[in-house]
């Protein structure tokens, strides 16, 4: 009887051991993903990115000088923006160089077109450019506009005259300025 | 005497069946700003990103006696993931890039492993990854992420990739 009991215990232990062999043993390693903030901006164009805005002299004595009106040079503003939830960005434009007295340069960015996706920025309409940054596009979240021409925001420029200033101070001369665009946090 | 024979039979069988392989992993994978590249303003990230082979898996006998009495023990590895925080738009895939070594000491013996050399999806359900016989050391693994987009925003997420070894 004693032997029988011991025998049963041995068989049970043996069964348990065999059973445990069927259980897998595992190990693990961590895979982490860190997607950082990104703010990339570029201007895309076919050919030359220069824009020439010229005043036209009047053919009738006594009438005012007309400036070039609106000029679209097929310049497209592309950007890729990765930011945190609820964070927004904007595009500002700044004039670098000396704008003739009485001459007003304006820019308008159309709403984004093309292959872009995400929370694309909205145009602020026509804005006056100066040596201080002017908000051209705002409300940019995490998005991309698509790259190259016909993607993103098409830019167009206007020249206007502040007549009081212009006729007092302006000379007949060429003025060249740069317009610098910046993709920045909108706090 | 009868009892003695039964005991010998039982423990002999136990010894023959007590092949218990163990699996271990060295390293971890981090995908970060170096991996997520935008070539030009206006573009999205690349459709997929591959990790460097910086994770190595080793399969070994749990004891010297196991290795001595059954060096050709068959096993299989299954893979699954357990998310800590994860972006459900993102697909994680895994493969082994090389065979590793069959011998710990001089790295000369070839491993006897098969499968797992093409990318396969890692998700919460455990799936067969690769199988083999005997020991295998420093088998390099590579992970691939796809489905990441600029539009998902800046974020961090992570998962545990779980490798489980079974007798095959």
mmCIF file of C-alpha atoms in Angstrom:
data_model
loop_
_atom_site.group_PDB
_atom_site.id
_atom_site.type_symbol
_atom_site.label_atom_id
_atom_site.label_comp_id
_atom_site.label_asym_id
_atom_site.label_seq_id
_atom_site.Cartn_x
_atom_site.Cartn_y
_atom_site.Cartn_z
ATOM 1 C CA UNK A 1 0.000 0.000 0.000
ATOM 2 C CA UNK A 2 2.856 2.338 0.928
ATOM 3 C CA UNK A 3 4.532 1.608 -2.397
ATOM 4 C CA UNK A 4 1.311 2.290 -4.261
ATOM 5 C CA UNK A 5 1.045 5.778 -2.699
ATOM 6 C CA UNK A 6 4.624 6.665 -3.544
ATOM 7 C CA UNK A 7 4.114 5.352 -7.041
ATOM 8 C CA UNK A 8 1.076 7.592 -7.549
ATOM 9 C CA UNK A 9 2.958 10.663 -6.316
ATOM 10 C CA UNK A 10 5.790 9.931 -8.738
ATOM 11 C CA UNK A 11 3.368 9.537 -11.627
ATOM 12 C CA UNK A 12 1.666 12.837 -10.713
ATOM 13 C CA UNK A 13 4.997 14.658 -10.561
ATOM 14 C CA UNK A 14 6.012 13.134 -13.849
ATOM 15 C CA UNK A 15 2.747 14.244 -15.476
ATOM 16 C CA UNK A 16 3.098 17.759 -14.120
ATOM 17 C CA UNK A 17 6.622 18.019 -15.437
ATOM 18 C CA UNK A 18 5.611 16.802 -18.886
ATOM 19 C CA UNK A 19 2.662 19.176 -18.916
ATOM 20 C CA UNK A 20 4.842 22.139 -18.045
ATOM 21 C CA UNK A 21 7.112 21.398 -21.009
ATOM 22 C CA UNK A 22 4.280 22.370 -23.346
ATOM 23 C CA UNK A 23 4.189 25.954 -22.020
ATOM 24 C CA UNK A 24 6.293 28.394 -23.987
ATOM 25 C CA UNK A 25 8.892 30.584 -22.419
ATOM 26 C CA UNK A 26 8.976 34.157 -23.585
ATOM 27 C CA UNK A 27 11.115 37.239 -23.655
ATOM 28 C CA UNK A 28 10.438 40.738 -24.887
ATOM 29 C CA UNK A 29 12.063 43.887 -26.102
ATOM 30 C CA UNK A 30 10.741 47.386 -26.400
ATOM 31 C CA UNK A 31 10.096 49.160 -29.685
ATOM 32 C CA UNK A 32 9.750 52.917 -29.234
ATOM 33 C CA UNK A 33 8.641 55.477 -31.775
ATOM 34 C CA UNK A 34 9.403 59.165 -31.311
ATOM 35 C CA UNK A 35 7.973 61.476 -33.967
ATOM 36 C CA UNK A 36 9.558 64.900 -33.501
ATOM 37 C CA UNK A 37 8.331 68.404 -34.377
ATOM 38 C CA UNK A 38 9.058 69.428 -37.958
ATOM 39 C CA UNK A 39 8.669 72.787 -39.701
ATOM 40 C CA UNK A 40 9.861 72.902 -43.315
ATOM 41 C CA UNK A 41 9.010 75.631 -45.807
ATOM 42 C CA UNK A 42 10.017 76.285 -49.380
ATOM 43 C CA UNK A 43 9.031 78.403 -52.370
ATOM 44 C CA UNK A 44 8.569 76.536 -55.626
ATOM 45 C CA UNK A 45 8.430 78.038 -59.078
ATOM 46 C CA UNK A 46 9.023 77.281 -62.711
ATOM 47 C CA UNK A 47 11.977 79.328 -63.889
ATOM 48 C CA UNK A 48 12.585 82.709 -62.317
ATOM 49 C CA UNK A 49 11.122 83.629 -58.949
ATOM 50 C CA UNK A 50 11.648 87.358 -59.449
ATOM 51 C CA UNK A 51 8.608 89.547 -59.816
ATOM 52 C CA UNK A 52 8.711 92.890 -61.579
ATOM 53 C CA UNK A 53 6.075 95.441 -60.692
ATOM 54 C CA UNK A 54 6.267 98.610 -62.772
ATOM 55 C CA UNK A 55 4.480 101.910 -62.649
ATOM 56 C CA UNK A 56 3.045 103.101 -65.950
ATOM 57 C CA UNK A 57 3.279 106.732 -66.851
ATOM 58 C CA UNK A 58 0.077 108.385 -67.835
ATOM 59 C CA UNK A 59 -0.459 109.489 -71.414
ATOM 60 C CA UNK A 60 -2.815 112.229 -70.310
ATOM 61 C CA UNK A 61 -1.418 115.219 -68.515
ATOM 62 C CA UNK A 62 -2.879 115.565 -65.065
ATOM 63 C CA UNK A 63 -3.876 111.943 -64.514
ATOM 64 C CA UNK A 64 -2.175 109.818 -61.871
ATOM 65 C CA UNK A 65 0.545 107.209 -62.270
ATOM 66 C CA UNK A 66 -0.753 103.655 -62.274
ATOM 67 C CA UNK A 67 1.256 100.961 -60.567
ATOM 68 C CA UNK A 68 1.530 97.426 -61.838
ATOM 69 C CA UNK A 69 -1.646 96.146 -60.296
ATOM 70 C CA UNK A 70 -1.587 92.481 -59.376
ATOM 71 C CA UNK A 71 1.258 90.170 -60.363
ATOM 72 C CA UNK A 72 1.167 86.418 -60.064
ATOM 73 C CA UNK A 73 4.531 84.861 -60.771
ATOM 74 C CA UNK A 74 3.507 81.242 -60.304
ATOM 75 C CA UNK A 75 5.329 81.034 -57.000
ATOM 76 C CA UNK A 76 3.991 78.332 -54.716
ATOM 77 C CA UNK A 77 4.512 78.089 -51.003
ATOM 78 C CA UNK A 78 5.057 74.490 -49.832
ATOM 79 C CA UNK A 79 5.409 73.319 -46.261
ATOM 80 C CA UNK A 80 5.494 70.228 -44.061
ATOM 81 C CA UNK A 81 4.523 70.760 -40.461
ATOM 82 C CA UNK A 82 4.533 68.250 -37.608
ATOM 83 C CA UNK A 83 3.435 69.701 -34.297
ATOM 84 C CA UNK A 84 1.719 68.593 -31.111
ATOM 85 C CA UNK A 85 -2.027 68.386 -30.774
ATOM 86 C CA UNK A 86 -3.645 71.823 -30.393
ATOM 87 C CA UNK A 87 -0.431 73.549 -31.442
ATOM 88 C CA UNK A 88 -0.713 75.841 -34.458
ATOM 89 C CA UNK A 89 1.736 77.455 -36.810
ATOM 90 C CA UNK A 90 1.670 80.359 -39.247
ATOM 91 C CA UNK A 91 3.595 81.680 -42.207
ATOM 92 C CA UNK A 92 4.858 85.224 -41.941
ATOM 93 C CA UNK A 93 6.329 87.424 -44.667
ATOM 94 C CA UNK A 94 8.863 90.171 -44.152
ATOM 95 C CA UNK A 95 10.323 92.650 -46.621
ATOM 96 C CA UNK A 96 14.088 92.942 -46.603
ATOM 97 C CA UNK A 97 15.328 96.008 -48.471
ATOM 98 C CA UNK A 98 14.197 99.572 -48.951
ATOM 99 C CA UNK A 99 10.706 100.048 -50.323
ATOM 100 C CA UNK A 100 10.361 103.467 -52.050
ATOM 101 C CA UNK A 101 8.422 106.058 -50.101
ATOM 102 C CA UNK A 102 4.730 105.909 -50.818
ATOM 103 C CA UNK A 103 4.870 102.463 -52.422
ATOM 104 C CA UNK A 104 2.901 99.707 -50.715
ATOM 105 C CA UNK A 105 3.632 96.057 -51.444
ATOM 106 C CA UNK A 106 0.908 93.566 -50.696
ATOM 107 C CA UNK A 107 0.847 89.781 -50.910
ATOM 108 C CA UNK A 108 -1.975 87.303 -51.013
ATOM 109 C CA UNK A 109 -1.657 83.548 -50.532
ATOM 110 C CA UNK A 110 -4.476 81.507 -52.012
ATOM 111 C CA UNK A 111 -5.820 78.574 -50.033
ATOM 112 C CA UNK A 112 -3.832 75.389 -50.490
ATOM 113 C CA UNK A 113 -4.464 73.191 -53.501
ATOM 114 C CA UNK A 114 -2.911 69.980 -54.777
ATOM 115 C CA UNK A 115 -1.916 66.758 -53.058
ATOM 116 C CA UNK A 116 -1.593 68.071 -49.518
ATOM 117 C CA UNK A 117 -3.264 66.486 -46.510
ATOM 118 C CA UNK A 118 -3.852 67.285 -42.884
ATOM 119 C CA UNK A 119 -4.628 70.500 -41.099
ATOM 120 C CA UNK A 120 -3.536 72.928 -43.790
ATOM 121 C CA UNK A 121 -3.322 76.657 -43.132
ATOM 122 C CA UNK A 122 -5.902 79.220 -44.181
ATOM 123 C CA UNK A 123 -5.088 82.377 -46.054
ATOM 124 C CA UNK A 124 -5.269 85.715 -44.275
ATOM 125 C CA UNK A 125 -6.196 87.367 -47.559
ATOM 126 C CA UNK A 126 -4.246 90.309 -48.887
ATOM 127 C CA UNK A 127 -1.749 91.650 -46.367
ATOM 128 C CA UNK A 128 0.578 94.631 -46.470
ATOM 129 C CA UNK A 129 4.256 93.753 -46.322
ATOM 130 C CA UNK A 130 6.766 95.647 -44.250
ATOM 131 C CA UNK A 131 10.003 95.110 -42.425
ATOM 132 C CA UNK A 132 7.962 93.587 -39.595
ATOM 133 C CA UNK A 133 6.555 90.061 -40.056
ATOM 134 C CA UNK A 134 3.018 89.977 -41.445
ATOM 135 C CA UNK A 135 0.868 86.863 -41.022
ATOM 136 C CA UNK A 136 0.098 85.508 -44.487
ATOM 137 C CA UNK A 137 -1.224 82.027 -43.596
ATOM 138 C CA UNK A 138 -2.407 80.846 -40.196
ATOM 139 C CA UNK A 139 -3.975 77.842 -38.493
ATOM 140 C CA UNK A 140 -1.391 75.349 -39.710
ATOM 141 C CA UNK A 141 -1.468 72.072 -37.809
ATOM 142 C CA UNK A 142 0.195 68.789 -38.703
ATOM 143 C CA UNK A 143 0.055 68.614 -42.471
ATOM 144 C CA UNK A 144 1.900 68.704 -45.769
ATOM 145 C CA UNK A 145 0.988 70.696 -48.850
ATOM 146 C CA UNK A 146 2.561 68.484 -51.496
ATOM 147 C CA UNK A 147 5.778 69.608 -53.133
ATOM 148 C CA UNK A 148 6.458 71.529 -56.301
ATOM 149 C CA UNK A 149 4.396 73.965 -58.323
ATOM 150 C CA UNK A 150 0.621 73.574 -58.298
ATOM 151 C CA UNK A 151 0.853 72.316 -54.737
ATOM 152 C CA UNK A 152 0.382 74.478 -51.674
ATOM 153 C CA UNK A 153 -0.468 78.167 -51.645
ATOM 154 C CA UNK A 154 -0.125 80.290 -54.789
ATOM 155 C CA UNK A 155 1.280 83.741 -54.045
ATOM 156 C CA UNK A 156 0.327 86.939 -55.803
ATOM 157 C CA UNK A 157 1.646 90.446 -55.241
ATOM 158 C CA UNK A 158 0.145 93.904 -55.583
ATOM 159 C CA UNK A 159 1.671 97.360 -55.663
ATOM 160 C CA UNK A 160 -0.257 100.350 -54.466
ATOM 161 C CA UNK A 161 0.564 103.978 -54.017
ATOM 162 C CA UNK A 162 0.018 106.108 -50.993
ATOM 163 C CA UNK A 163 -0.405 109.249 -53.080
ATOM 164 C CA UNK A 164 0.360 111.738 -50.316
ATOM 165 C CA UNK A 165 3.706 110.127 -49.617
ATOM 166 C CA UNK A 166 4.525 109.080 -53.165
ATOM 167 C CA UNK A 167 4.313 112.447 -54.865
ATOM 168 C CA UNK A 168 6.258 114.096 -52.078
ATOM 169 C CA UNK A 169 9.200 111.754 -51.798
ATOM 170 C CA UNK A 170 9.507 109.323 -54.677
ATOM 171 C CA UNK A 171 12.130 109.369 -57.366
ATOM 172 C CA UNK A 172 12.319 107.650 -60.700
ATOM 173 C CA UNK A 173 14.495 104.734 -59.671
ATOM 174 C CA UNK A 174 14.621 100.976 -59.488
ATOM 175 C CA UNK A 175 13.976 99.453 -56.082
ATOM 176 C CA UNK A 176 14.688 95.820 -55.368
ATOM 177 C CA UNK A 177 13.461 94.071 -52.235
ATOM 178 C CA UNK A 178 13.355 90.521 -50.975
ATOM 179 C CA UNK A 179 10.351 88.941 -49.348
ATOM 180 C CA UNK A 180 11.274 86.374 -46.712
ATOM 181 C CA UNK A 181 8.738 83.756 -45.620
ATOM 182 C CA UNK A 182 8.955 81.980 -42.259
ATOM 183 C CA UNK A 183 6.996 79.037 -40.864
ATOM 184 C CA UNK A 184 6.757 79.705 -37.150
ATOM 185 C CA UNK A 185 4.774 78.758 -34.044
ATOM 186 C CA UNK A 186 1.566 80.711 -33.633
ATOM 187 C CA UNK A 187 1.414 81.397 -29.900
ATOM 188 C CA UNK B 1 12.087 -5.015 -8.820
ATOM 189 C CA UNK B 2 9.054 -4.295 -10.952
ATOM 190 C CA UNK B 3 8.731 -0.897 -9.328
ATOM 191 C CA UNK B 4 12.374 -0.122 -9.999
ATOM 192 C CA UNK B 5 11.933 -0.790 -13.711
ATOM 193 C CA UNK B 6 8.857 1.390 -13.870
ATOM 194 C CA UNK B 7 10.774 4.198 -12.149
ATOM 195 C CA UNK B 8 13.699 3.836 -14.554
ATOM 196 C CA UNK B 9 11.278 3.936 -17.459
ATOM 197 C CA UNK B 10 9.501 7.000 -16.150
ATOM 198 C CA UNK B 11 12.624 9.010 -15.304
ATOM 199 C CA UNK B 12 14.332 7.879 -18.486
ATOM 200 C CA UNK B 13 11.366 9.287 -20.383
ATOM 201 C CA UNK B 14 11.434 12.426 -18.279
ATOM 202 C CA UNK B 15 15.092 12.952 -19.040
ATOM 203 C CA UNK B 16 14.504 12.409 -22.749
ATOM 204 C CA UNK B 17 11.600 14.857 -22.764
ATOM 205 C CA UNK B 18 13.014 17.527 -20.473
ATOM 206 C CA UNK B 19 14.374 19.568 -23.379
ATOM 207 C CA UNK B 20 13.449 23.024 -22.390
ATOM 208 C CA UNK B 21 14.809 25.738 -24.659
ATOM 209 C CA UNK B 22 15.022 29.315 -23.549
ATOM 210 C CA UNK B 23 14.913 32.466 -25.632
ATOM 211 C CA UNK B 24 16.594 35.761 -24.818
ATOM 212 C CA UNK B 25 16.826 39.127 -26.542
ATOM 213 C CA UNK B 26 19.549 41.765 -26.487
ATOM 214 C CA UNK B 27 18.885 45.370 -27.444
ATOM 215 C CA UNK B 28 15.911 47.525 -28.204
ATOM 216 C CA UNK B 29 14.644 49.498 -31.180
ATOM 217 C CA UNK B 30 13.939 53.213 -31.228
ATOM 218 C CA UNK B 31 12.601 54.988 -34.265
ATOM 219 C CA UNK B 32 13.201 58.720 -33.895
ATOM 220 C CA UNK B 33 13.947 61.916 -35.788
ATOM 221 C CA UNK B 34 16.887 60.293 -37.557
ATOM 222 C CA UNK B 35 14.558 57.731 -39.118
ATOM 223 C CA UNK B 36 11.665 59.995 -40.056
ATOM 224 C CA UNK B 37 12.955 61.985 -42.973
ATOM 225 C CA UNK B 38 11.130 64.522 -45.133
ATOM 226 C CA UNK B 39 13.161 65.052 -48.257
ATOM 227 C CA UNK B 40 11.556 68.305 -49.269
ATOM 228 C CA UNK B 41 9.154 70.824 -47.761
ATOM 229 C CA UNK B 42 5.611 69.871 -48.692
ATOM 230 C CA UNK B 43 6.236 66.132 -48.599
ATOM 231 C CA UNK B 44 5.071 63.427 -46.216
ATOM 232 C CA UNK B 45 7.339 60.924 -44.499
ATOM 233 C CA UNK B 46 8.619 57.943 -46.450
ATOM 234 C CA UNK B 47 5.971 55.191 -46.651
ATOM 235 C CA UNK B 48 7.991 52.914 -44.374
ATOM 236 C CA UNK B 49 10.971 53.047 -42.046
ATOM 237 C CA UNK B 50 13.292 50.173 -41.207
ATOM 238 C CA UNK B 51 15.280 49.834 -37.999
ATOM 239 C CA UNK B 52 18.932 49.016 -37.806
ATOM 240 C CA UNK B 53 19.558 45.386 -36.835
ATOM 241 C CA UNK B 54 20.318 46.243 -33.237
ATOM 242 C CA UNK B 55 18.184 43.540 -31.656
ATOM 243 C CA UNK B 56 19.497 39.997 -31.402
ATOM 244 C CA UNK B 57 17.658 36.901 -30.305
ATOM 245 C CA UNK B 58 19.353 33.788 -28.913
ATOM 246 C CA UNK B 59 17.900 30.342 -28.360
ATOM 247 C CA UNK B 60 19.712 28.101 -25.948
ATOM 248 C CA UNK B 61 19.279 24.948 -23.915
ATOM 249 C CA UNK B 62 18.334 25.588 -20.379
ATOM 250 C CA UNK B 63 20.822 23.060 -19.032
ATOM 251 C CA UNK B 64 23.962 21.272 -20.089
ATOM 252 C CA UNK B 65 22.187 17.888 -19.897
ATOM 253 C CA UNK B 66 19.491 19.042 -22.295
ATOM 254 C CA UNK B 67 22.136 20.022 -24.818
ATOM 255 C CA UNK B 68 23.999 16.754 -24.341
ATOM 256 C CA UNK B 69 21.102 14.319 -24.650
ATOM 257 C CA UNK B 70 19.059 16.003 -27.361
ATOM 258 C CA UNK B 71 21.098 18.562 -29.318
ATOM 259 C CA UNK B 72 18.646 18.438 -32.214
ATOM 260 C CA UNK B 73 15.644 19.477 -30.228
ATOM 261 C CA UNK B 74 13.128 21.246 -32.469
ATOM 262 C CA UNK B 75 11.581 24.530 -31.424
ATOM 263 C CA UNK B 76 9.588 27.355 -32.886
ATOM 264 C CA UNK B 77 9.390 31.046 -32.039
ATOM 265 C CA UNK B 78 6.161 32.987 -32.073
ATOM 266 C CA UNK B 79 5.927 36.757 -32.100
ATOM 267 C CA UNK B 80 3.283 39.156 -30.793
ATOM 268 C CA UNK B 81 3.184 42.654 -29.365
ATOM 269 C CA UNK B 82 1.768 44.156 -26.212
ATOM 270 C CA UNK B 83 1.111 47.865 -26.638
ATOM 271 C CA UNK B 84 2.033 50.332 -23.959
ATOM 272 C CA UNK B 85 0.798 53.259 -26.071
ATOM 273 C CA UNK B 86 0.419 52.739 -29.794
ATOM 274 C CA UNK B 87 -0.869 54.579 -32.842
ATOM 275 C CA UNK B 88 -3.332 52.229 -34.506
ATOM 276 C CA UNK B 89 -2.610 53.665 -37.962
ATOM 277 C CA UNK B 90 0.922 52.358 -37.698
ATOM 278 C CA UNK B 91 1.818 48.824 -38.760
ATOM 279 C CA UNK B 92 4.774 47.048 -37.169
ATOM 280 C CA UNK B 93 6.544 44.261 -39.056
ATOM 281 C CA UNK B 94 9.480 42.039 -38.134
ATOM 282 C CA UNK B 95 11.963 39.755 -39.845
ATOM 283 C CA UNK B 96 15.288 38.157 -39.101
ATOM 284 C CA UNK B 97 18.082 39.426 -41.337
ATOM 285 C CA UNK B 98 20.634 36.643 -40.815
ATOM 286 C CA UNK B 99 20.928 33.170 -39.337
ATOM 287 C CA UNK B 100 23.145 34.030 -36.375
ATOM 288 C CA UNK B 101 25.580 31.455 -34.967
ATOM 289 C CA UNK B 102 25.112 27.875 -33.837
ATOM 290 C CA UNK B 103 27.997 27.919 -31.428
ATOM 291 C CA UNK B 104 28.436 30.359 -28.620
ATOM 292 C CA UNK B 105 32.187 29.951 -28.268
ATOM 293 C CA UNK B 106 33.690 30.322 -31.732
ATOM 294 C CA UNK B 107 30.792 31.401 -33.933
ATOM 295 C CA UNK B 108 31.748 28.833 -36.574
ATOM 296 C CA UNK B 109 28.876 26.412 -36.474
ATOM 297 C CA UNK B 110 25.884 27.307 -38.606
ATOM 298 C CA UNK B 111 22.460 27.562 -37.115
ATOM 299 C CA UNK B 112 19.663 25.299 -38.268
ATOM 300 C CA UNK B 113 16.813 27.760 -38.492
ATOM 301 C CA UNK B 114 14.249 28.413 -41.165
ATOM 302 C CA UNK B 115 11.526 30.941 -41.896
ATOM 303 C CA UNK B 116 11.164 34.461 -40.606
ATOM 304 C CA UNK B 117 13.309 36.025 -43.313
ATOM 305 C CA UNK B 118 10.436 38.005 -44.835
ATOM 306 C CA UNK B 119 8.619 40.801 -43.052
ATOM 307 C CA UNK B 120 5.496 39.729 -41.220
ATOM 308 C CA UNK B 121 3.025 41.818 -39.281
ATOM 309 C CA UNK B 122 3.357 41.891 -35.516
ATOM 310 C CA UNK B 123 0.076 42.388 -33.707
ATOM 311 C CA UNK B 124 -1.590 41.309 -30.498
ATOM 312 C CA UNK B 125 -2.166 37.771 -31.765
ATOM 313 C CA UNK B 126 0.845 35.502 -31.416
ATOM 314 C CA UNK B 127 1.986 34.131 -34.786
ATOM 315 C CA UNK B 128 4.707 31.746 -35.968
ATOM 316 C CA UNK B 129 7.925 33.608 -36.671
ATOM 317 C CA UNK B 130 10.703 31.095 -37.309
ATOM 318 C CA UNK B 131 11.708 27.609 -36.228
ATOM 319 C CA UNK B 132 14.830 25.563 -35.851
ATOM 320 C CA UNK B 133 16.831 22.859 -34.120
ATOM 321 C CA UNK B 134 19.291 23.114 -31.276
ATOM 322 C CA UNK B 135 20.883 26.349 -30.179
ATOM 323 C CA UNK B 136 21.103 29.598 -32.139
ATOM 324 C CA UNK B 137 22.874 32.722 -30.976
ATOM 325 C CA UNK B 138 22.745 36.379 -32.014
ATOM 326 C CA UNK B 139 20.097 36.078 -34.700
ATOM 327 C CA UNK B 140 19.611 39.709 -35.829
ATOM 328 C CA UNK B 141 16.103 41.068 -36.061
ATOM 329 C CA UNK B 142 14.859 44.056 -38.003
ATOM 330 C CA UNK B 143 11.635 45.982 -37.512
ATOM 331 C CA UNK B 144 9.717 48.032 -40.049
ATOM 332 C CA UNK B 145 7.119 50.712 -39.435
ATOM 333 C CA UNK B 146 4.609 51.816 -42.041
ATOM 334 C CA UNK B 147 1.581 54.067 -42.003
ATOM 335 C CA UNK B 148 3.279 56.996 -40.277
ATOM 336 C CA UNK B 149 2.266 60.357 -41.667
ATOM 337 C CA UNK B 150 3.058 63.983 -40.981
ATOM 338 C CA UNK B 151 -0.676 64.499 -40.466
ATOM 339 C CA UNK B 152 -0.636 62.388 -37.288
ATOM 340 C CA UNK B 153 1.420 65.023 -35.480
ATOM 341 C CA UNK B 154 4.332 64.836 -33.082
ATOM 342 C CA UNK B 155 3.896 61.970 -30.657
ATOM 343 C CA UNK B 156 5.658 59.170 -28.807
ATOM 344 C CA UNK B 157 4.429 55.617 -28.555
ATOM 345 C CA UNK B 158 5.854 52.228 -27.705
ATOM 346 C CA UNK B 159 5.140 48.535 -27.594
ATOM 347 C CA UNK B 160 6.728 45.391 -26.222
ATOM 348 C CA UNK B 161 7.585 42.819 -28.877
ATOM 349 C CA UNK B 162 7.172 39.410 -27.262
ATOM 350 C CA UNK B 163 9.005 36.352 -28.526
ATOM 351 C CA UNK B 164 7.824 33.011 -27.184
ATOM 352 C CA UNK B 165 9.582 29.698 -27.709
ATOM 353 C CA UNK B 166 7.701 26.388 -27.932
ATOM 354 C CA UNK B 167 8.765 22.812 -28.474
ATOM 355 C CA UNK B 168 7.993 22.068 -32.090
#
